[in-house]
C-alpha atoms as a PDB file:
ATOM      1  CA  UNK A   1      98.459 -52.280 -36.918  1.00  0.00           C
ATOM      2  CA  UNK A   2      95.275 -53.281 -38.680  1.00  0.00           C
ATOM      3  CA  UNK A   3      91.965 -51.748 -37.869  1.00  0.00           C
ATOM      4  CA  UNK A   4      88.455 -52.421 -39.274  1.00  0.00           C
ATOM      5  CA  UNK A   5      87.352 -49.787 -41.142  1.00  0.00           C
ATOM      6  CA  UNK A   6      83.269 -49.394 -42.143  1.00  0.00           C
ATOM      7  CA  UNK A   7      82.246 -47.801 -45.326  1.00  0.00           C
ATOM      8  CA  UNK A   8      78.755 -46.593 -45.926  1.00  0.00           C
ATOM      9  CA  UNK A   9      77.264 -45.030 -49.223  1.00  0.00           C
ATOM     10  CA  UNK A  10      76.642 -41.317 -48.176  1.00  0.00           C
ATOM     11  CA  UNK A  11      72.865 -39.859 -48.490  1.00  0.00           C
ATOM     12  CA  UNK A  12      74.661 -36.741 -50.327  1.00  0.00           C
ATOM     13  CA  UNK A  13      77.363 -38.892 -52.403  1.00  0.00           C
ATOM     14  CA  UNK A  14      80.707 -40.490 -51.518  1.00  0.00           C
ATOM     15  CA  UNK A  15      80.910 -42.697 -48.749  1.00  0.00           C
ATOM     16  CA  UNK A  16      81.707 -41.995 -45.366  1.00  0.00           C
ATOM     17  CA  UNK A  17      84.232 -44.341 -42.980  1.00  0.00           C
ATOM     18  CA  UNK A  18      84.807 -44.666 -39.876  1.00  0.00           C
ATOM     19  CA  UNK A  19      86.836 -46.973 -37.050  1.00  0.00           C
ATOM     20  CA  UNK A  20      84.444 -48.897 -34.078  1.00  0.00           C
ATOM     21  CA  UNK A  21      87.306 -49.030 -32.375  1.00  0.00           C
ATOM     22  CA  UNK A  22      88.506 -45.683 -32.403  1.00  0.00           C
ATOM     23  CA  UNK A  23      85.598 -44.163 -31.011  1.00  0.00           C
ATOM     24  CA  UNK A  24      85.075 -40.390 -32.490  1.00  0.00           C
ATOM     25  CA  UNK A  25      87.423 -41.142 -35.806  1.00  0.00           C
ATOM     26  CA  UNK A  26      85.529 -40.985 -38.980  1.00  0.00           C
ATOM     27  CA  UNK A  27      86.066 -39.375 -42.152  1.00  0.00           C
ATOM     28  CA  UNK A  28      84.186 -39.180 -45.957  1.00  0.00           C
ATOM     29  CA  UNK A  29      85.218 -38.617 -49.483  1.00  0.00           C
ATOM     30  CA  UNK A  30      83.621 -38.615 -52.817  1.00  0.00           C
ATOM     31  CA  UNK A  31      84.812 -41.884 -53.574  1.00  0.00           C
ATOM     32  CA  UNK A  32      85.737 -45.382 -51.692  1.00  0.00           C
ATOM     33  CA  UNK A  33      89.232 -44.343 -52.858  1.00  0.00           C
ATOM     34  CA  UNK A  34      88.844 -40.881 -51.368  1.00  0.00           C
ATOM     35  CA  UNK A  35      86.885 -42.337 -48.094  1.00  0.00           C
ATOM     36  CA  UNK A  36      89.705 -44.815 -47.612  1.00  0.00           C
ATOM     37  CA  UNK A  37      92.670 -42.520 -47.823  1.00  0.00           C
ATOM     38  CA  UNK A  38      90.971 -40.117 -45.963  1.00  0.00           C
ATOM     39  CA  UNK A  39      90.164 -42.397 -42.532  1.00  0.00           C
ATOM     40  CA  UNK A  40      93.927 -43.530 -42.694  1.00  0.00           C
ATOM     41  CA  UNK A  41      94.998 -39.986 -42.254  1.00  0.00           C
ATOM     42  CA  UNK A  42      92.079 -39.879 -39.321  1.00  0.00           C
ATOM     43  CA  UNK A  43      93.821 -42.736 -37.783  1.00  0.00           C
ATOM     44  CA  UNK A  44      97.283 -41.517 -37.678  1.00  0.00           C
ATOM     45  CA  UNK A  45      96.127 -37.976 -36.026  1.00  0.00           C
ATOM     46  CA  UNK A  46      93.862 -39.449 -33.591  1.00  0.00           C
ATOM     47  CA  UNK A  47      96.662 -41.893 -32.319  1.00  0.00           C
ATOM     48  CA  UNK A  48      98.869 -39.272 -32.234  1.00  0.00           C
ATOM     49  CA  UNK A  49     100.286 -37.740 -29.206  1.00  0.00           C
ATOM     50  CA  UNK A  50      99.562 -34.313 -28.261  1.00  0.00           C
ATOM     51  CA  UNK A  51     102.477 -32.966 -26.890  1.00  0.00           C
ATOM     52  CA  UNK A  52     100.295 -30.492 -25.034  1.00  0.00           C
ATOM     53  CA  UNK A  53      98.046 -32.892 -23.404  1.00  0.00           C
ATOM     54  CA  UNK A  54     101.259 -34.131 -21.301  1.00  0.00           C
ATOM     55  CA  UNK A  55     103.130 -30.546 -20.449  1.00  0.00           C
ATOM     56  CA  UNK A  56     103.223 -30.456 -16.495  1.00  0.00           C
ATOM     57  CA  UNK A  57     102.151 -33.837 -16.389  1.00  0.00           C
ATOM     58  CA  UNK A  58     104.479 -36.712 -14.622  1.00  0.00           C
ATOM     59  CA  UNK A  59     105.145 -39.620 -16.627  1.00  0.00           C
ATOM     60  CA  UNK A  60     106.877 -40.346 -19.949  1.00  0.00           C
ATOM     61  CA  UNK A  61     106.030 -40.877 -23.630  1.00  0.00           C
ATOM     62  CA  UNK A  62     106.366 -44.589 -24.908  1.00  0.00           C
ATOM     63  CA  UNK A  63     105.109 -46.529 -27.887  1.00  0.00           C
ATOM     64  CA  UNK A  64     104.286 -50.225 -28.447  1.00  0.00           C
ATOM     65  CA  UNK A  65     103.961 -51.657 -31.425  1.00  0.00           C
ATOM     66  CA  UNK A  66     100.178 -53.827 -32.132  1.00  0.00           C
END
């Protein structure tokens, strides 16, 4: 899956990312480096499934691939 990511220069240092499509995920680290690895780990938990979120819930877990 590939996702635009936007990088902006931090007021206090670093830079901080985060996904317009995945509204809520953003992430920062001292460097672009840092910012970048740092919003791919954001990514993977926020598209994560809670396992929680579905107890007692009809319905079954799927995936698709994008």
């Amino acid at each position: 899956m590939k996702l635009k990511i936007v990088l902006e220069p931090s007021d206090e240092g670093g830079f901080t990312a985060y996904v317009p499509s995945l509204q809520g995920c953003i992430s920062e680290g001292d460097s672009r480096d840092d910012a970048l690895r740092n919003i791919r780990e954001a990514i993977e938990l926020y598209l994560e499934p809670v396992e929680d979120d579905l107890a007692g819930k009809e319905g079954e877990i799927a995936e698709v691939v994008v």
